[in-house]
């Protein structure tokens, strides 16, 4: 089945550690995104990539890094510089064409302990 | 002003009721509009796109009012399974990276 897979579903991190969230898609989508969702807030864009080997900062990129070495993969690293990393992280993908909807992975719930 | 604004609710309605949500957007150049459904602690899933002429999918009807810059979602004959948060999503059309999400409207359908 085609889709987007995020792993792990739950992740616990100690303060000061970097962690990497995985996102893989087999939809042949060119564009991929990372969003963060906090209680009572809408989704906020962290990073996006529209082609391999290229990515752009979203609204809240500070403390995060990404790579896009393969079309299918767009991992997100939450670094120790991210001051408030506890959140629900959602990866999405879409066709590169305009006005297209995004399809989401199941999300990773990150908790800093 | 936020790009997309929604009434957070909650809307508590009995089974079989009709309920409507509105969502306003600030960018008059916005091109694409969507409603997503998000269940508790799950990812958002596309419910329906919203077309200029309005569109219907079973019990769900979406409308777009460009003059007043709002979109609406009407749910008829509410089911218990409709309980979820409904996200309004707007794109200015310059690229899918510019999808703007509302904070969502929480709906609870009561037996």
PDB file of C-alpha atoms in Angstrom:
ATOM      1  CA  UNK A   1       0.000   0.000   0.000  1.00  0.00           C
ATOM      2  CA  UNK A   2       1.223   3.498  -0.773  1.00  0.00           C
ATOM      3  CA  UNK A   3       1.643   5.886   2.075  1.00  0.00           C
ATOM      4  CA  UNK A   4       3.823   7.770   4.474  1.00  0.00           C
ATOM      5  CA  UNK A   5       5.490   6.087   7.396  1.00  0.00           C
ATOM      6  CA  UNK A   6       6.841   7.863  10.410  1.00  0.00           C
ATOM      7  CA  UNK A   7       8.877   6.238  13.129  1.00  0.00           C
ATOM      8  CA  UNK A   8       8.994   5.917  15.990  1.00  0.00           C
ATOM      9  CA  UNK A   9       5.443   6.592  17.101  1.00  0.00           C
ATOM     10  CA  UNK A  10       6.588   7.622  20.574  1.00  0.00           C
ATOM     11  CA  UNK A  11      10.004   8.982  21.472  1.00  0.00           C
ATOM     12  CA  UNK A  12      11.494  10.068  24.749  1.00  0.00           C
ATOM     13  CA  UNK A  13      14.568  12.228  24.852  1.00  0.00           C
ATOM     14  CA  UNK A  14      16.738  13.523  27.626  1.00  0.00           C
ATOM     15  CA  UNK A  15      17.475  17.211  27.666  1.00  0.00           C
ATOM     16  CA  UNK A  16      20.592  18.029  25.703  1.00  0.00           C
ATOM     17  CA  UNK A  17      20.282  15.117  23.298  1.00  0.00           C
ATOM     18  CA  UNK A  18      19.681  15.244  19.583  1.00  0.00           C
ATOM     19  CA  UNK A  19      17.073  12.877  18.170  1.00  0.00           C
ATOM     20  CA  UNK A  20      16.124  12.022  14.602  1.00  0.00           C
ATOM     21  CA  UNK A  21      12.579  11.345  13.458  1.00  0.00           C
ATOM     22  CA  UNK A  22      12.144   9.188  10.381  1.00  0.00           C
ATOM     23  CA  UNK A  23       9.741   9.870   7.517  1.00  0.00           C
ATOM     24  CA  UNK A  24       9.476   7.665   4.435  1.00  0.00           C
ATOM     25  CA  UNK A  25       6.965   7.818   1.585  1.00  0.00           C
ATOM     26  CA  UNK A  26       6.317   5.570  -1.406  1.00  0.00           C
ATOM     27  CA  UNK A  27       3.773   7.826  -3.075  1.00  0.00           C
ATOM     28  CA  UNK A  28       6.362   9.166  -5.512  1.00  0.00           C
ATOM     29  CA  UNK A  29       5.680  12.657  -4.193  1.00  0.00           C
ATOM     30  CA  UNK A  30       8.251  15.334  -4.859  1.00  0.00           C
ATOM     31  CA  UNK A  31       7.383  17.567  -1.917  1.00  0.00           C
ATOM     32  CA  UNK A  32       7.742  16.663   1.743  1.00  0.00           C
ATOM     33  CA  UNK A  33       7.098  18.646   4.895  1.00  0.00           C
ATOM     34  CA  UNK A  34       7.546  18.594   8.630  1.00  0.00           C
ATOM     35  CA  UNK A  35       4.977  20.150  10.912  1.00  0.00           C
ATOM     36  CA  UNK A  36       4.759  20.529  14.632  1.00  0.00           C
ATOM     37  CA  UNK A  37       1.454  20.485  16.488  1.00  0.00           C
ATOM     38  CA  UNK A  38       0.996  21.704  20.046  1.00  0.00           C
ATOM     39  CA  UNK A  39      -2.241  21.510  22.065  1.00  0.00           C
ATOM     40  CA  UNK A  40      -4.695  24.212  21.051  1.00  0.00           C
ATOM     41  CA  UNK A  41      -2.569  25.335  18.121  1.00  0.00           C
ATOM     42  CA  UNK A  42      -2.632  24.710  14.429  1.00  0.00           C
ATOM     43  CA  UNK A  43       0.079  22.912  12.539  1.00  0.00           C
ATOM     44  CA  UNK A  44       3.222  24.951  12.169  1.00  0.00           C
ATOM     45  CA  UNK A  45       5.669  24.343   9.342  1.00  0.00           C
ATOM     46  CA  UNK A  46       9.218  23.472  10.384  1.00  0.00           C
ATOM     47  CA  UNK A  47      10.914  22.595   7.078  1.00  0.00           C
ATOM     48  CA  UNK A  48       9.871  21.596   3.607  1.00  0.00           C
ATOM     49  CA  UNK A  49      11.531  20.156   0.554  1.00  0.00           C
ATOM     50  CA  UNK A  50      10.255  20.251  -2.997  1.00  0.00           C
ATOM     51  CA  UNK A  51      13.056  18.305  -4.656  1.00  0.00           C
ATOM     52  CA  UNK A  52      15.888  16.024  -3.663  1.00  0.00           C
ATOM     53  CA  UNK A  53      18.917  17.761  -2.164  1.00  0.00           C
ATOM     54  CA  UNK A  54      16.989  20.944  -1.544  1.00  0.00           C
ATOM     55  CA  UNK A  55      14.980  22.128   1.438  1.00  0.00           C
ATOM     56  CA  UNK A  56      13.707  25.370   2.890  1.00  0.00           C
ATOM     57  CA  UNK A  57      13.017  26.666   6.374  1.00  0.00           C
ATOM     58  CA  UNK A  58       9.452  27.023   7.475  1.00  0.00           C
ATOM     59  CA  UNK A  59       8.082  29.276  10.179  1.00  0.00           C
ATOM     60  CA  UNK A  60       9.746  27.581  13.157  1.00  0.00           C
ATOM     61  CA  UNK A  61      12.991  26.031  11.865  1.00  0.00           C
ATOM     62  CA  UNK A  62      15.219  27.093  14.757  1.00  0.00           C
ATOM     63  CA  UNK A  63      16.576  24.085  16.635  1.00  0.00           C
ATOM     64  CA  UNK A  64      15.745  21.636  13.827  1.00  0.00           C
ATOM     65  CA  UNK A  65      17.625  20.250  10.855  1.00  0.00           C
ATOM     66  CA  UNK A  66      16.646  18.078   7.890  1.00  0.00           C
ATOM     67  CA  UNK A  67      18.145  16.319   4.899  1.00  0.00           C
ATOM     68  CA  UNK A  68      16.688  15.155   1.615  1.00  0.00           C
ATOM     69  CA  UNK A  69      19.156  12.763   0.067  1.00  0.00           C
ATOM     70  CA  UNK A  70      16.468  10.529  -1.419  1.00  0.00           C
ATOM     71  CA  UNK A  71      13.055  11.336  -2.817  1.00  0.00           C
ATOM     72  CA  UNK A  72      11.439   8.876  -0.441  1.00  0.00           C
ATOM     73  CA  UNK A  73      13.026  10.068   2.781  1.00  0.00           C
ATOM     74  CA  UNK A  74      12.964  13.318   4.771  1.00  0.00           C
ATOM     75  CA  UNK A  75      14.338  12.803   8.291  1.00  0.00           C
ATOM     76  CA  UNK A  76      14.034  15.525  10.911  1.00  0.00           C
ATOM     77  CA  UNK A  77      16.612  16.038  13.643  1.00  0.00           C
ATOM     78  CA  UNK A  78      15.515  17.805  16.783  1.00  0.00           C
ATOM     79  CA  UNK A  79      18.649  19.305  18.224  1.00  0.00           C
ATOM     80  CA  UNK A  80      19.473  20.326  21.762  1.00  0.00           C
ATOM     81  CA  UNK A  81      19.079  23.928  20.615  1.00  0.00           C
ATOM     82  CA  UNK A  82      15.315  23.467  20.361  1.00  0.00           C
ATOM     83  CA  UNK A  83      14.080  25.004  23.598  1.00  0.00           C
ATOM     84  CA  UNK A  84      10.696  23.339  23.815  1.00  0.00           C
ATOM     85  CA  UNK A  85      10.794  20.155  21.753  1.00  0.00           C
ATOM     86  CA  UNK A  86       7.950  18.245  23.413  1.00  0.00           C
ATOM     87  CA  UNK A  87       5.243  18.094  20.741  1.00  0.00           C
ATOM     88  CA  UNK A  88       3.495  15.993  18.135  1.00  0.00           C
ATOM     89  CA  UNK A  89       5.511  15.939  14.898  1.00  0.00           C
ATOM     90  CA  UNK A  90       3.810  15.285  11.591  1.00  0.00           C
ATOM     91  CA  UNK A  91       5.448  14.537   8.286  1.00  0.00           C
ATOM     92  CA  UNK A  92       3.519  15.092   5.072  1.00  0.00           C
ATOM     93  CA  UNK A  93       4.028  14.789   1.354  1.00  0.00           C
ATOM     94  CA  UNK A  94       2.338  16.084  -1.753  1.00  0.00           C
ATOM     95  CA  UNK A  95       2.746  16.323  -5.473  1.00  0.00           C
ATOM     96  CA  UNK A  96       4.827  19.316  -6.435  1.00  0.00           C
ATOM     97  CA  UNK A  97       2.003  20.835  -8.438  1.00  0.00           C
ATOM     98  CA  UNK A  98       0.181  23.795  -7.020  1.00  0.00           C
ATOM     99  CA  UNK A  99      -3.042  23.560  -5.118  1.00  0.00           C
ATOM    100  CA  UNK A 100      -2.567  19.985  -4.057  1.00  0.00           C
ATOM    101  CA  UNK A 101      -3.484  18.518  -0.738  1.00  0.00           C
ATOM    102  CA  UNK A 102      -0.941  17.030   1.638  1.00  0.00           C
ATOM    103  CA  UNK A 103      -0.984  13.472   2.957  1.00  0.00           C
ATOM    104  CA  UNK A 104       0.248  12.839   6.468  1.00  0.00           C
ATOM    105  CA  UNK A 105       2.153  10.167   8.293  1.00  0.00           C
ATOM    106  CA  UNK A 106       0.873   8.881  11.621  1.00  0.00           C
ATOM    107  CA  UNK A 107       3.029  11.274  13.602  1.00  0.00           C
ATOM    108  CA  UNK A 108       5.730  10.995  16.239  1.00  0.00           C
ATOM    109  CA  UNK A 109       5.019  12.124  19.756  1.00  0.00           C
ATOM    110  CA  UNK A 110       8.258  13.434  21.253  1.00  0.00           C
ATOM    111  CA  UNK A 111       8.603  13.947  24.975  1.00  0.00           C
ATOM    112  CA  UNK A 112      11.625  15.450  26.666  1.00  0.00           C
ATOM    113  CA  UNK A 113      12.301  13.965  30.074  1.00  0.00           C
TER     114      UNK A 113
ATOM    115  CA  UNK B   1      -4.109  38.536  12.099  1.00  0.00           C
ATOM    116  CA  UNK B   2      -3.864  34.791  11.612  1.00  0.00           C
ATOM    117  CA  UNK B   3      -3.928  33.397   8.099  1.00  0.00           C
ATOM    118  CA  UNK B   4      -6.770  31.053   8.959  1.00  0.00           C
ATOM    119  CA  UNK B   5      -9.177  31.343  11.864  1.00  0.00           C
ATOM    120  CA  UNK B   6     -11.673  28.859  13.182  1.00  0.00           C
ATOM    121  CA  UNK B   7     -13.991  28.719  16.150  1.00  0.00           C
ATOM    122  CA  UNK B   8     -12.313  26.108  18.380  1.00  0.00           C
ATOM    123  CA  UNK B   9     -15.638  24.923  19.752  1.00  0.00           C
ATOM    124  CA  UNK B  10     -16.354  22.503  21.223  1.00  0.00           C
ATOM    125  CA  UNK B  11     -19.550  21.819  19.367  1.00  0.00           C
ATOM    126  CA  UNK B  12     -21.614  19.209  21.198  1.00  0.00           C
ATOM    127  CA  UNK B  13     -24.538  18.002  19.105  1.00  0.00           C
ATOM    128  CA  UNK B  14     -26.952  15.080  19.369  1.00  0.00           C
ATOM    129  CA  UNK B  15     -26.925  12.261  16.865  1.00  0.00           C
ATOM    130  CA  UNK B  16     -28.871  13.155  13.759  1.00  0.00           C
ATOM    131  CA  UNK B  17     -28.338  16.878  14.112  1.00  0.00           C
ATOM    132  CA  UNK B  18     -27.018  19.173  11.422  1.00  0.00           C
ATOM    133  CA  UNK B  19     -23.945  21.190  12.325  1.00  0.00           C
ATOM    134  CA  UNK B  20     -21.968  23.807  10.427  1.00  0.00           C
ATOM    135  CA  UNK B  21     -18.480  25.195  10.862  1.00  0.00           C
ATOM    136  CA  UNK B  22     -17.064  28.336   9.346  1.00  0.00           C
ATOM    137  CA  UNK B  23     -13.486  29.265   8.730  1.00  0.00           C
ATOM    138  CA  UNK B  24     -12.168  32.673   7.651  1.00  0.00           C
ATOM    139  CA  UNK B  25      -8.957  33.363   5.790  1.00  0.00           C
ATOM    140  CA  UNK B  26      -7.017  36.571   5.469  1.00  0.00           C
ATOM    141  CA  UNK B  27      -5.301  36.279   2.088  1.00  0.00           C
ATOM    142  CA  UNK B  28      -7.723  37.235  -0.650  1.00  0.00           C
ATOM    143  CA  UNK B  29      -5.408  35.636  -3.226  1.00  0.00           C
ATOM    144  CA  UNK B  30      -5.854  32.181  -1.709  1.00  0.00           C
ATOM    145  CA  UNK B  31      -6.466  29.555  -4.338  1.00  0.00           C
ATOM    146  CA  UNK B  32      -7.106  26.210  -2.703  1.00  0.00           C
ATOM    147  CA  UNK B  33      -9.193  25.203   0.248  1.00  0.00           C
ATOM    148  CA  UNK B  34      -9.545  21.958   2.118  1.00  0.00           C
ATOM    149  CA  UNK B  35     -11.201  20.438   5.135  1.00  0.00           C
ATOM    150  CA  UNK B  36      -9.219  17.856   7.079  1.00  0.00           C
ATOM    151  CA  UNK B  37     -10.435  15.650   9.874  1.00  0.00           C
ATOM    152  CA  UNK B  38      -8.173  14.841  12.805  1.00  0.00           C
ATOM    153  CA  UNK B  39      -9.026  12.248  15.425  1.00  0.00           C
ATOM    154  CA  UNK B  40      -7.531  12.497  18.888  1.00  0.00           C
ATOM    155  CA  UNK B  41      -3.773  11.855  18.818  1.00  0.00           C
ATOM    156  CA  UNK B  42      -3.879  10.905  15.141  1.00  0.00           C
ATOM    157  CA  UNK B  43      -2.737  12.532  11.935  1.00  0.00           C
ATOM    158  CA  UNK B  44      -5.012  14.830   9.896  1.00  0.00           C
ATOM    159  CA  UNK B  45      -6.749  13.176   6.973  1.00  0.00           C
ATOM    160  CA  UNK B  46      -8.249  14.920   3.995  1.00  0.00           C
ATOM    161  CA  UNK B  47     -12.013  15.100   4.272  1.00  0.00           C
ATOM    162  CA  UNK B  48     -12.732  17.089   1.165  1.00  0.00           C
ATOM    163  CA  UNK B  49     -11.446  19.799  -1.081  1.00  0.00           C
ATOM    164  CA  UNK B  50     -13.571  22.904  -1.420  1.00  0.00           C
ATOM    165  CA  UNK B  51     -14.410  24.104  -4.891  1.00  0.00           C
ATOM    166  CA  UNK B  52     -15.665  27.499  -5.945  1.00  0.00           C
ATOM    167  CA  UNK B  53     -19.038  26.108  -6.904  1.00  0.00           C
ATOM    168  CA  UNK B  54     -19.399  24.244  -3.647  1.00  0.00           C
ATOM    169  CA  UNK B  55     -19.320  20.490  -3.390  1.00  0.00           C
ATOM    170  CA  UNK B  56     -21.022  17.677  -1.588  1.00  0.00           C
ATOM    171  CA  UNK B  57     -19.863  14.252  -0.482  1.00  0.00           C
ATOM    172  CA  UNK B  58     -22.618  12.257   1.142  1.00  0.00           C
ATOM    173  CA  UNK B  59     -23.594  13.995   4.364  1.00  0.00           C
ATOM    174  CA  UNK B  60     -20.857  16.606   4.005  1.00  0.00           C
ATOM    175  CA  UNK B  61     -21.196  19.851   2.071  1.00  0.00           C
ATOM    176  CA  UNK B  62     -18.459  22.419   1.629  1.00  0.00           C
ATOM    177  CA  UNK B  63     -18.974  25.979   0.465  1.00  0.00           C
ATOM    178  CA  UNK B  64     -16.613  28.786  -0.473  1.00  0.00           C
ATOM    179  CA  UNK B  65     -17.475  32.465  -0.195  1.00  0.00           C
ATOM    180  CA  UNK B  66     -14.653  34.436  -1.791  1.00  0.00           C
ATOM    181  CA  UNK B  67     -16.290  37.822  -1.242  1.00  0.00           C
ATOM    182  CA  UNK B  68     -16.387  37.322   2.504  1.00  0.00           C
ATOM    183  CA  UNK B  69     -13.300  35.115   2.572  1.00  0.00           C
ATOM    184  CA  UNK B  70     -14.708  32.160   4.372  1.00  0.00           C
ATOM    185  CA  UNK B  71     -15.340  28.499   3.809  1.00  0.00           C
ATOM    186  CA  UNK B  72     -17.894  26.353   5.518  1.00  0.00           C
ATOM    187  CA  UNK B  73     -18.489  22.712   6.257  1.00  0.00           C
ATOM    188  CA  UNK B  74     -21.981  21.365   6.824  1.00  0.00           C
ATOM    189  CA  UNK B  75     -22.525  17.930   8.322  1.00  0.00           C
ATOM    190  CA  UNK B  76     -26.033  16.497   8.088  1.00  0.00           C
ATOM    191  CA  UNK B  77     -27.431  13.604  10.108  1.00  0.00           C
ATOM    192  CA  UNK B  78     -24.453  13.579  12.475  1.00  0.00           C
ATOM    193  CA  UNK B  79     -23.072  10.207  13.504  1.00  0.00           C
ATOM    194  CA  UNK B  80     -21.132   9.316  16.613  1.00  0.00           C
ATOM    195  CA  UNK B  81     -18.206   8.545  14.322  1.00  0.00           C
ATOM    196  CA  UNK B  82     -18.144  12.176  13.154  1.00  0.00           C
ATOM    197  CA  UNK B  83     -16.693  13.189  16.519  1.00  0.00           C
ATOM    198  CA  UNK B  84     -13.302  14.668  15.706  1.00  0.00           C
ATOM    199  CA  UNK B  85     -11.494  17.943  15.162  1.00  0.00           C
ATOM    200  CA  UNK B  86     -12.052  19.540  11.778  1.00  0.00           C
ATOM    201  CA  UNK B  87      -9.183  21.562  10.352  1.00  0.00           C
ATOM    202  CA  UNK B  88      -9.637  24.266   7.784  1.00  0.00           C
ATOM    203  CA  UNK B  89      -6.692  24.500   5.379  1.00  0.00           C
ATOM    204  CA  UNK B  90      -5.983  27.262   2.907  1.00  0.00           C
ATOM    205  CA  UNK B  91      -3.318  27.582   0.268  1.00  0.00           C
ATOM    206  CA  UNK B  92      -2.393  30.799  -1.518  1.00  0.00           C
ATOM    207  CA  UNK B  93      -1.521  28.646  -4.484  1.00  0.00           C
ATOM    208  CA  UNK B  94       2.137  29.486  -4.723  1.00  0.00           C
ATOM    209  CA  UNK B  95       3.146  26.020  -3.693  1.00  0.00           C
ATOM    210  CA  UNK B  96       1.935  23.278  -1.428  1.00  0.00           C
ATOM    211  CA  UNK B  97       4.475  24.425   1.144  1.00  0.00           C
ATOM    212  CA  UNK B  98       2.143  27.314   1.807  1.00  0.00           C
ATOM    213  CA  UNK B  99      -0.681  25.316   3.290  1.00  0.00           C
ATOM    214  CA  UNK B 100      -2.017  27.249   6.257  1.00  0.00           C
ATOM    215  CA  UNK B 101      -3.873  25.310   8.905  1.00  0.00           C
ATOM    216  CA  UNK B 102      -6.520  26.559  11.262  1.00  0.00           C
ATOM    217  CA  UNK B 103      -6.403  25.450  14.867  1.00  0.00           C
ATOM    218  CA  UNK B 104      -9.413  23.211  14.309  1.00  0.00           C
ATOM    219  CA  UNK B 105     -12.987  22.968  15.502  1.00  0.00           C
ATOM    220  CA  UNK B 106     -13.767  20.206  17.935  1.00  0.00           C
ATOM    221  CA  UNK B 107     -17.017  18.302  17.330  1.00  0.00           C
ATOM    222  CA  UNK B 108     -18.557  15.812  19.732  1.00  0.00           C
ATOM    223  CA  UNK B 109     -21.680  13.942  18.651  1.00  0.00           C
ATOM    224  CA  UNK B 110     -23.681  12.777  21.641  1.00  0.00           C
ATOM    225  CA  UNK B 111     -25.861   9.636  21.653  1.00  0.00           C
TER     226      UNK B 111
END
